[in-house]
Amino acid sequence: MAVNRAFNFNTARNSSSLISWIPTGKIQQTVASSVQLTGIGLHSGKLSTVTILPEFAGMGRYFKFRSNVIPASTDYVKESPLCTTLCKDGHSINTVEHLLSALEATGVDNCSVQIETSNTNDSSIEVPILDGSAREWVDAIEEAGLKAALDRSGNSCEKLAPVLREPVTVWKNDSFIVAFPYSEVKITYGIDFPQAPEIGCQWFSSTCLDKDFFAKELASARTFCIYEQVEQLRKSGVIKGGSAKNAIVCSESRGWLNPPLRFSDEPCRHKVLDLIGDLSLFAHGGNQGLPVAHIIVYKGGHALHANFARRLSGIN
């Protein structure tokens, strides 16, 4: 079995002068067998089933909704409230970030993600929220196992990593992402919720972002919300499937309403989980999505994460 080291021209086209692509010394992988989970969507409240299937090397990660194929790429990100949405030809897939975070972190470089719902009239569908974290995705992927992904000629392909060549900054109001060239992937993330003292200001930083660290320290961090904002959010048409079973809820005056937390800084860790999922959209052709850089985020969110990935791609 040969190892294909040819540079992927799709990768080059979707990059910019800010990025160089270097070999990681690893080969691209895919799932060894199918993975399937069913659950309700956080925002839609509707039931859906996701099936992750093996795919050829160089194909990357993509979603299949009925007959529509939507690559997991910055090219198809549509701004939406409180989640990351992929959209193509009038069809959209919502809340992809936790699943993509698990796929990026566990090394599933190539896969077909088929998503189904019983309602045949819907043009949009949502990935199940499960328990509000990425833990069930990671557990299911680990149970299925990984294998080398082969291309259509039966060869394995070397996995490349994007290396940041110069500093990059994106911001909106008092929120920002700044990234500096660095020898490895390092993420430093800060959040600030002064209205909810039990959350308050939190920081999380790590250079150890391999699959074992992700599984132990990040995957089980759940999404969170401020209790006093719940009614307003539901009136705006989101979090219809939200509950104390799939989110941790903090009251401004009463603190955490459904303890215990899995980590003292669980909200901040969840933001790192989201960031990994959103930056996985920078991946192309089965290569790494997370840039080799020190990425510092303060008061980030999905829209800011996506803008940063687009900047790396040279889109804006």
Coordinates of N, CA and C in Angstrom, one line a residue, residues 69-290:
V69 N -25.9 17.1 -0.8 CA -24.6 16.9 -0.2 C -24.0 18.3 0.2
I70 N -23.7 18.5 1.4 CA -23.2 19.8 1.9 C -21.9 19.6 2.6
P71 N -20.8 20.0 2.0 CA -19.5 19.8 2.6 C -19.4 20.6 3.9
A72 N -18.6 20.0 4.9 CA -18.4 20.7 6.2 C -17.3 21.7 6.0
S73 N -17.6 22.8 5.4 CA -16.6 23.8 4.9 C -17.1 25.2 5.2
T74 N -16.1 26.1 5.4 CA -16.5 27.5 5.6 C -17.3 28.1 4.4
D75 N -17.1 27.5 3.3 CA -17.8 28.0 2.1 C -19.3 27.9 2.2
Y76 N -19.8 27.1 3.1 CA -21.3 26.8 3.2 C -21.8 27.3 4.6
V77 N -21.1 28.0 5.4 CA -21.6 28.5 6.7 C -22.5 29.6 6.5
K78 N -23.7 29.5 7.1 CA -24.7 30.6 7.1 C -24.9 31.1 8.5
E79 N -24.8 32.4 8.7 CA -25.0 32.9 10.1 C -26.4 32.6 10.6
S80 N -26.4 32.1 11.8 CA -27.6 31.8 12.5 C -27.5 32.0 14.0
P81 N -28.5 32.2 14.7 CA -28.4 32.5 16.1 C -28.1 31.3 16.9
L82 N -27.1 31.4 17.8 CA -26.7 30.4 18.8 C -26.3 29.0 18.3
C83 N -25.9 28.9 17.0 CA -25.4 27.6 16.5 C -24.7 27.9 15.2
T84 N -24.1 26.8 14.7 CA -23.4 26.9 13.4 C -24.3 26.1 12.4
T85 N -24.6 26.7 11.3 CA -25.5 26.2 10.2 C -24.7 26.1 8.9
L86 N -24.9 25.0 8.2 CA -24.4 24.8 6.9 C -25.5 24.8 5.9
C87 N -25.4 25.5 4.8 CA -26.5 25.7 3.9 C -26.0 25.6 2.4
K88 N -26.8 24.9 1.6 CA -26.5 24.8 0.2 C -27.7 24.5 -0.6
D89 N -28.0 25.2 -1.7 CA -29.1 25.0 -2.6 C -30.4 25.0 -1.8
G90 N -30.6 25.8 -0.9 CA -31.9 25.9 -0.2 C -32.1 24.9 1.0
H91 N -31.1 24.1 1.2 CA -31.2 23.1 2.3 C -30.1 23.4 3.4
S92 N -30.5 23.3 4.6 CA -29.6 23.7 5.7 C -29.6 22.6 6.8
I93 N -28.4 22.5 7.4 CA -28.2 21.6 8.5 C -27.7 22.4 9.7
N94 N -28.5 22.4 10.8 CA -28.2 23.3 12.0 C -27.5 22.5 13.1
T95 N -26.8 23.3 13.9 CA -26.1 22.9 15.1 C -25.2 21.7 14.8
V96 N -24.2 22.0 13.9 CA -23.3 20.9 13.5 C -22.0 20.9 14.4
E97 N -21.9 22.0 15.3 CA -20.6 22.2 15.9 C -20.1 21.1 16.9
H98 N -21.0 20.5 17.7 CA -20.6 19.5 18.6 C -20.1 18.2 17.9
L99 N -20.9 17.8 16.9 CA -20.5 16.6 16.1 C -19.1 16.9 15.4
L100 N -19.0 18.1 14.8 CA -17.8 18.3 14.0 C -16.6 18.4 15.0
S101 N -16.8 18.9 16.2 CA -15.7 19.0 17.2 C -15.2 17.6 17.5
A102 N -16.2 16.7 17.7 CA -15.8 15.3 18.0 C -15.1 14.7 16.9
L103 N -15.5 14.9 15.6 CA -14.9 14.3 14.5 C -13.5 14.9 14.3
E104 N -13.3 16.2 14.4 CA -11.9 16.8 14.3 C -11.0 16.3 15.4
A105 N -11.5 16.2 16.6 CA -10.6 15.9 17.8 C -10.3 14.4 17.8
T106 N -11.2 13.5 17.3 CA -10.9 12.1 17.4 C -10.1 11.6 16.1
G107 N -10.0 12.5 15.1 CA -9.2 12.1 13.9 C -10.0 11.5 12.8
V108 N -11.3 11.7 12.8 CA -12.2 11.2 11.7 C -12.1 12.3 10.6
D109 N -11.1 12.1 9.7 CA -10.8 13.1 8.7 C -11.7 13.1 7.5
N110 N -12.2 11.9 7.2 CA -13.1 11.7 6.1 C -14.3 10.9 6.5
C111 N -15.5 11.4 6.2 CA -16.7 10.6 6.5 C -17.9 11.2 5.8
S112 N -18.9 10.4 5.6 CA -20.2 10.9 5.1 C -21.1 10.9 6.3
V113 N -21.7 12.1 6.6 CA -22.6 12.2 7.7 C -24.1 12.3 7.2
Q114 N -24.8 11.2 7.2 CA -26.1 11.2 6.7 C -27.1 11.5 7.8
I115 N -28.0 12.4 7.6 CA -29.0 12.9 8.6 C -30.4 12.8 8.0
E116 N -31.3 12.3 8.9 CA -32.6 12.0 8.4 C -33.6 12.4 9.4
T117 N -34.8 12.8 9.0 CA -36.0 13.1 9.8 C -37.2 12.5 9.2
S118 N -38.2 12.3 10.0 CA -39.5 11.7 9.5 C -40.3 12.7 8.7
N119 N -40.0 14.0 8.9 CA -40.8 15.0 8.2 C -40.1 15.2 6.8
T120 N -40.8 14.8 5.8 CA -40.2 14.9 4.4 C -40.3 16.2 3.8
N121 N -41.1 17.2 4.4 CA -41.3 18.5 3.9 C -40.2 19.5 4.3
D122 N -39.5 19.2 5.3 CA -38.5 20.1 5.9 C -37.3 20.3 4.9
S123 N -36.9 21.6 4.7 CA -35.7 21.9 3.9 C -34.5 22.1 4.9
S124 N -34.8 22.1 6.2 CA -33.7 22.2 7.1 C -33.8 21.1 8.2
I125 N -32.7 20.8 8.8 CA -32.7 19.7 9.8 C -31.6 20.0 10.8
E126 N -31.8 19.5 12.0 CA -30.8 19.8 13.0 C -30.2 18.6 13.6
V127 N -28.9 18.7 13.8 CA -28.1 17.6 14.5 C -28.6 17.4 15.9
P128 N -28.8 16.2 16.4 CA -29.3 16.1 17.8 C -28.4 16.7 18.8
I129 N -28.9 17.3 19.8 CA -28.1 17.9 20.9 C -27.6 16.9 21.9
L130 N -28.3 15.8 22.0 CA -27.9 14.7 23.0 C -27.9 15.3 24.4
D131 N -26.8 15.2 25.1 CA -26.8 15.8 26.5 C -26.2 17.2 26.5
G132 N -26.0 17.8 25.3 CA -25.5 19.2 25.3 C -24.0 19.3 25.1
S133 N -23.4 18.1 25.1 CA -21.9 18.1 24.9 C -21.6 17.3 23.7
A134 N -20.3 16.9 23.6 CA -19.8 16.0 22.5 C -19.5 14.6 23.0
R135 N -19.8 14.4 24.3 CA -19.4 13.1 24.9 C -20.0 11.9 24.2
E136 N -21.3 11.9 23.9 CA -21.9 10.7 23.2 C -21.3 10.5 21.8
W137 N -21.0 11.6 21.1 CA -20.4 11.4 19.8 C -19.0 10.7 20.0
V138 N -18.2 11.2 20.9 CA -16.9 10.7 21.1 C -17.0 9.2 21.5
D139 N -17.9 8.9 22.4 CA -18.0 7.5 22.9 C -18.4 6.6 21.7
A140 N -19.3 7.1 20.9 CA -19.8 6.2 19.7 C -18.7 6.1 18.7
I141 N -17.9 7.1 18.5 CA -16.8 7.0 17.5 C -15.7 6.1 18.0
E142 N -15.4 6.1 19.3 CA -14.4 5.3 19.9 C -14.9 3.8 19.9
E143 N -16.2 3.6 20.0 CA -16.7 2.2 20.0 C -16.6 1.7 18.5
A144 N -16.9 2.5 17.5 CA -16.8 2.1 16.1 C -15.3 1.9 15.7
G145 N -14.4 2.7 16.3 CA -13.0 2.6 15.9 C -12.7 3.4 14.6
L146 N -11.4 3.5 14.4 CA -10.9 4.2 13.2 C -10.1 3.3 12.4
K147 N -9.9 3.6 11.1 CA -9.0 2.9 10.2 C -8.4 3.8 9.2
A148 N -7.4 3.4 8.6 CA -6.7 4.3 7.5 C -7.7 4.5 6.4
A149 N -7.9 5.7 6.0 CA -8.7 6.0 4.8 C -7.9 5.8 3.5
L150 N -8.4 5.1 2.6 CA -7.7 4.8 1.3 C -8.4 5.6 0.2
D151 N -7.6 6.1 -0.7 CA -8.2 6.8 -1.9 C -8.8 5.7 -2.8
R152 N -9.3 6.2 -4.0 CA -10.0 5.2 -4.9 C -9.0 4.3 -5.6
S153 N -7.7 4.6 -5.5 CA -6.7 3.7 -6.0 C -6.2 2.7 -5.0
G154 N -6.7 2.8 -3.8 CA -6.2 1.9 -2.7 C -5.0 2.4 -1.9
N155 N -4.7 3.7 -2.1 CA -3.5 4.3 -1.4 C -4.0 5.1 -0.2
S156 N -3.1 5.1 0.8 CA -3.4 6.0 1.9 C -2.9 7.4 1.5
C157 N -3.3 8.4 2.3 CA -3.0 9.8 2.0 C -2.4 10.4 3.3
E158 N -1.3 11.1 3.1 CA -0.7 11.8 4.2 C -1.6 13.0 4.7
K159 N -1.8 13.2 6.0 CA -2.6 14.3 6.5 C -1.7 15.5 6.7
L160 N -2.3 16.6 6.2 CA -1.6 17.9 6.3 C -2.2 18.8 7.4
A161 N -1.4 19.7 7.9 CA -1.9 20.6 8.9 C -1.7 22.0 8.4
P162 N -2.6 22.9 8.7 CA -2.5 24.3 8.3 C -1.6 25.1 9.4
V163 N -0.6 25.7 9.0 CA 0.3 26.4 9.9 C 0.2 27.9 9.6
L164 N -0.1 28.7 10.7 CA -0.3 30.1 10.5 C 1.1 30.8 10.3
R165 N 1.2 31.7 9.4 CA 2.5 32.3 9.0 C 2.6 33.7 9.6
E166 N 1.5 34.4 9.9 CA 1.6 35.7 10.5 C 0.3 36.0 11.3
P167 N 0.4 37.0 12.2 CA -0.7 37.2 13.1 C -2.0 37.6 12.4
V168 N -3.1 37.2 13.0 CA -4.5 37.4 12.4 C -5.4 37.9 13.5
T169 N -6.2 38.9 13.3 CA -7.2 39.4 14.3 C -8.5 39.6 13.6
V170 N -9.6 39.1 14.3 CA -11.0 39.5 13.9 C -11.7 39.9 15.2
W171 N -12.6 40.8 15.1 CA -13.3 41.3 16.3 C -14.6 41.9 15.9
K172 N -15.5 42.0 16.9 CA -16.7 42.7 16.8 C -17.1 43.2 18.2
N173 N -17.2 44.5 18.3 CA -17.4 45.2 19.6 C -16.3 44.8 20.5
D174 N -16.6 44.3 21.7 CA -15.5 43.9 22.7 C -15.1 42.4 22.6
S175 N -15.6 41.7 21.6 CA -15.2 40.3 21.3 C -14.1 40.2 20.3
F176 N -13.2 39.3 20.5 CA -12.1 39.2 19.5 C -11.5 37.8 19.5
I177 N -10.9 37.6 18.3 CA -10.0 36.4 18.2 C -8.7 36.9 17.6
V178 N -7.6 36.6 18.2 CA -6.3 36.9 17.7 C -5.4 35.6 17.7
A179 N -4.7 35.4 16.6 CA -3.9 34.2 16.5 C -2.5 34.6 16.1
F180 N -1.5 33.9 16.7 CA -0.1 34.2 16.4 C 0.5 32.9 16.0
P181 N 1.5 33.0 15.1 CA 2.3 31.8 14.8 C 2.9 31.1 16.0
Y182 N 2.8 29.8 16.1 CA 3.2 29.0 17.2 C 3.7 27.6 16.8
S183 N 4.4 27.0 17.6 CA 5.0 25.7 17.2 C 4.0 24.5 17.3
E184 N 2.8 24.7 17.9 CA 1.8 23.7 18.0 C 0.4 24.4 18.2
V185 N -0.6 23.6 18.2 CA -2.0 24.1 18.4 C -2.1 24.5 19.9
K186 N -2.4 25.8 20.1 CA -2.7 26.2 21.5 C -3.9 27.1 21.5
I187 N -4.9 26.8 22.4 CA -6.1 27.6 22.5 C -6.2 28.2 23.9
T188 N -6.4 29.5 23.9 CA -6.7 30.3 25.1 C -8.0 31.0 24.9
Y189 N -9.0 30.7 25.8 CA -10.3 31.2 25.7 C -10.8 31.8 26.9
G190 N -11.4 33.0 26.8 CA -12.0 33.7 27.9 C -13.4 34.1 27.7
I191 N -14.3 34.0 28.7 CA -15.7 34.4 28.7 C -15.9 35.3 29.8
D192 N -17.0 36.1 29.8 CA -17.3 37.0 30.8 C -18.8 37.2 30.9
F193 N -19.4 36.8 31.9 CA -20.9 37.0 32.2 C -21.1 37.7 33.5
P194 N -20.9 39.0 33.6 CA -21.0 39.7 34.8 C -22.4 39.6 35.4
Q195 N -23.4 39.5 34.6 CA -24.8 39.4 35.1 C -25.1 38.1 35.8
A196 N -24.2 37.1 35.6 CA -24.4 35.8 36.3 C -23.1 35.5 37.0
P197 N -23.0 35.9 38.3 CA -21.7 35.8 39.0 C -21.2 34.4 39.1
E198 N -22.1 33.4 39.1 CA -21.6 32.0 39.2 C -20.8 31.6 38.0
I199 N -21.1 32.3 36.9 CA -20.2 32.0 35.7 C -19.1 33.1 35.7
G200 N -19.4 34.3 35.7 CA -18.4 35.4 35.8 C -17.4 35.4 34.7
C201 N -16.2 35.7 35.0 CA -15.1 35.7 34.1 C -14.3 34.4 34.2
Q202 N -14.1 33.6 33.2 CA -13.4 32.3 33.2 C -12.4 32.3 32.0
W203 N -11.3 31.6 32.3 CA -10.3 31.4 31.2 C -9.8 30.0 31.2
F204 N -9.6 29.5 30.0 CA -9.1 28.1 29.8 C -8.0 28.1 28.8
S205 N -6.9 27.4 29.0 CA -5.8 27.4 28.1 C -5.2 26.1 28.1
S206 N -4.8 25.6 26.8 CA -4.1 24.3 26.7 C -3.4 24.2 25.4
T207 N -2.3 23.5 25.4 CA -1.6 23.1 24.2 C -1.8 21.6 24.0
C208 N -2.3 20.9 25.0 CA -2.6 19.5 24.8 C -4.0 19.3 24.3
L209 N -4.1 19.1 23.0 CA -5.4 19.0 22.4 C -5.6 17.8 21.6
D210 N -4.9 16.7 22.0 CA -5.1 15.4 21.3 C -6.4 14.8 21.7
K211 N -6.7 13.6 21.1 CA -8.0 13.0 21.3 C -8.2 12.6 22.7
D212 N -7.2 12.1 23.4 CA -7.3 11.7 24.8 C -7.7 12.9 25.7
F213 N -7.0 14.0 25.5 CA -7.3 15.2 26.3 C -8.7 15.7 26.0
F214 N -9.0 15.7 24.7 CA -10.4 16.2 24.3 C -11.4 15.3 25.0
A215 N -11.2 14.0 24.9 CA -12.2 13.1 25.5 C -12.4 13.3 27.0
K216 N -11.3 13.5 27.7 CA -11.3 13.6 29.1 C -11.6 15.0 29.6
E217 N -11.2 16.1 28.9 CA -11.2 17.4 29.5 C -12.2 18.4 28.8
L218 N -12.7 18.0 27.6 CA -13.5 19.0 26.8 C -14.8 18.3 26.4
A219 N -14.8 17.1 25.9 CA -16.0 16.5 25.3 C -17.2 16.5 26.1
S220 N -17.1 16.4 27.4 CA -18.3 16.3 28.3 C -18.8 17.7 28.8
A221 N -18.1 18.8 28.4 CA -18.6 20.1 28.8 C -19.9 20.5 28.0
R222 N -20.9 20.8 28.7 CA -22.3 21.0 28.1 C -22.5 22.5 27.8
T223 N -23.4 22.6 26.9 CA -23.9 24.0 26.5 C -24.6 24.6 27.7
F224 N -24.6 25.9 27.8 CA -25.2 26.6 29.0 C -26.0 27.8 28.6
C225 N -26.9 28.2 29.5 CA -27.7 29.4 29.2 C -28.0 30.1 30.5
I226 N -28.4 31.4 30.4 CA -28.9 32.2 31.5 C -30.4 32.0 31.6
Y227 N -30.8 31.6 32.8 CA -32.2 31.3 33.0 C -33.1 32.5 32.7
E228 N -32.7 33.7 33.0 CA -33.6 34.9 32.8 C -33.7 35.2 31.3
Q229 N -32.9 34.5 30.4 CA -33.0 34.8 29.0 C -33.8 33.7 28.3
V230 N -34.2 32.6 29.0 CA -34.9 31.5 28.4 C -36.2 31.8 27.7
E231 N -37.0 32.5 28.4 CA -38.3 32.9 27.8 C -38.2 33.7 26.6
Q232 N -37.3 34.7 26.6 CA -37.1 35.5 25.4 C -36.6 34.7 24.2
L233 N -35.7 33.8 24.5 CA -35.1 33.0 23.4 C -36.2 32.1 22.8
R234 N -37.1 31.5 23.6 CA -38.1 30.7 23.1 C -39.1 31.5 22.3
K235 N -39.4 32.7 22.7 CA -40.3 33.5 21.9 C -39.7 33.9 20.6
S236 N -38.3 33.9 20.5 CA -37.7 34.2 19.2 C -37.6 33.0 18.3
G237 N -38.0 31.8 18.8 CA -38.1 30.6 18.0 C -36.9 29.7 18.1
V238 N -36.1 29.9 19.1 CA -34.9 29.0 19.3 C -35.1 28.2 20.6
I239 N -34.2 27.3 20.9 CA -34.1 26.4 22.1 C -35.5 25.7 22.4
K240 N -36.2 25.3 21.4 CA -37.5 24.6 21.6 C -37.3 23.2 22.2
G241 N -36.1 22.7 21.9 CA -35.8 21.4 22.5 C -34.9 21.4 23.7
G242 N -34.6 22.6 24.2 CA -33.7 22.8 25.3 C -34.4 22.4 26.6
S243 N -33.6 21.8 27.5 CA -34.1 21.4 28.8 C -32.9 21.2 29.8
A244 N -33.2 20.9 31.0 CA -32.2 20.7 32.0 C -31.4 19.4 31.7
K245 N -31.9 18.6 30.8 CA -31.2 17.4 30.4 C -30.2 17.6 29.4
N246 N -30.2 18.7 28.7 CA -29.2 18.9 27.6 C -28.5 20.3 27.7
A247 N -28.6 20.9 28.8 CA -27.9 22.2 29.1 C -27.8 22.4 30.5
I248 N -26.8 23.2 30.9 CA -26.7 23.6 32.3 C -27.2 25.1 32.3
V249 N -28.0 25.3 33.3 CA -28.8 26.6 33.4 C -28.4 27.4 34.6
C250 N -28.0 28.6 34.4 CA -27.5 29.5 35.5 C -28.5 30.7 35.6
S251 N -28.9 30.9 36.8 CA -29.8 32.1 37.2 C -28.9 33.2 37.6
E252 N -29.2 34.4 37.2 CA -28.4 35.6 37.6 C -28.4 35.7 39.1
S253 N -29.5 35.4 39.8 CA -29.6 35.6 41.2 C -29.4 34.3 42.1
R254 N -29.8 33.2 41.5 CA -29.8 31.9 42.2 C -28.7 31.0 41.9
G255 N -27.9 31.3 40.9 CA -26.7 30.4 40.5 C -27.2 29.3 39.7
W256 N -26.5 28.2 39.8 CA -26.7 27.0 38.9 C -28.0 26.3 39.4
L257 N -28.9 26.1 38.4 CA -30.2 25.5 38.8 C -30.2 24.0 38.6
N258 N -29.3 23.4 37.9 CA -29.2 21.9 37.8 C -27.8 21.4 37.9
P259 N -27.2 21.7 39.1 CA -25.9 21.1 39.4 C -26.0 19.6 39.6
P260 N -24.8 18.9 39.6 CA -23.5 19.5 39.7 C -22.9 19.8 38.3
L261 N -21.9 20.7 38.2 CA -21.2 20.9 37.0 C -20.1 19.7 36.9
R262 N -19.8 19.5 35.6 CA -18.8 18.4 35.4 C -17.4 19.0 35.6
F263 N -17.2 20.3 35.4 CA -16.0 21.0 35.7 C -16.3 22.4 36.3
S264 N -15.5 22.9 37.1 CA -15.8 24.2 37.7 C -15.9 25.3 36.6
D265 N -15.1 25.1 35.5 CA -15.2 26.1 34.4 C -15.9 25.5 33.2
E266 N -16.9 24.7 33.4 CA -17.6 24.0 32.3 C -18.0 24.9 31.2
P267 N -18.6 26.1 31.5 CA -19.0 27.0 30.4 C -17.8 27.4 29.5
C268 N -16.7 27.7 30.1 CA -15.5 28.1 29.2 C -15.0 26.9 28.4
R269 N -15.0 25.7 29.0 CA -14.6 24.5 28.3 C -15.5 24.2 27.1
H270 N -16.8 24.5 27.4 CA -17.7 24.2 26.3 C -17.5 25.2 25.1
K271 N -17.1 26.4 25.4 CA -16.7 27.4 24.3 C -15.5 26.9 23.5
V272 N -14.6 26.2 24.2 CA -13.4 25.7 23.5 C -13.9 24.5 22.6
L273 N -14.8 23.7 23.1 CA -15.4 22.6 22.3 C -16.1 23.2 21.0
D274 N -16.8 24.2 21.2 CA -17.5 24.9 20.1 C -16.5 25.4 19.1
L275 N -15.4 26.1 19.6 CA -14.4 26.6 18.7 C -13.7 25.5 17.8
I276 N -13.4 24.4 18.4 CA -12.8 23.3 17.7 C -13.7 22.8 16.6
G277 N -15.0 22.7 16.9 CA -16.0 22.3 15.9 C -16.1 23.4 14.7
D278 N -16.1 24.6 15.1 CA -16.3 25.7 14.1 C -15.0 25.8 13.2
L279 N -13.8 25.7 13.8 CA -12.6 25.7 13.1 C -12.3 24.5 12.3
S280 N -13.0 23.4 12.6 CA -12.9 22.2 11.8 C -13.4 22.4 10.4
L281 N -14.2 23.5 10.2 CA -14.7 23.8 8.9 C -13.7 24.4 8.0
F282 N -12.5 24.7 8.5 CA -11.3 25.1 7.7 C -10.7 23.9 7.0
A283 N -11.0 22.7 7.5 CA -10.4 21.5 6.9 C -10.9 21.3 5.4
H284 N -10.0 20.8 4.6 CA -10.3 20.5 3.2 C -9.6 19.2 2.8
G285 N -10.2 18.3 2.1 CA -9.6 17.2 1.5 C -9.1 16.2 2.5
G286 N -9.7 16.1 3.7 CA -9.2 15.1 4.7 C -8.1 15.6 5.5
N287 N -7.7 16.9 5.5 CA -6.6 17.4 6.3 C -7.1 18.0 7.6
Q288 N -6.2 18.4 8.4 CA -6.5 19.0 9.7 C -7.2 20.4 9.5
G289 N -8.2 20.6 10.4 CA -8.9 21.9 10.3 C -8.2 22.9 11.3
L290 N -7.9 22.5 12.5 CA -7.3 23.4 13.5 C -6.0 23.9 13.1

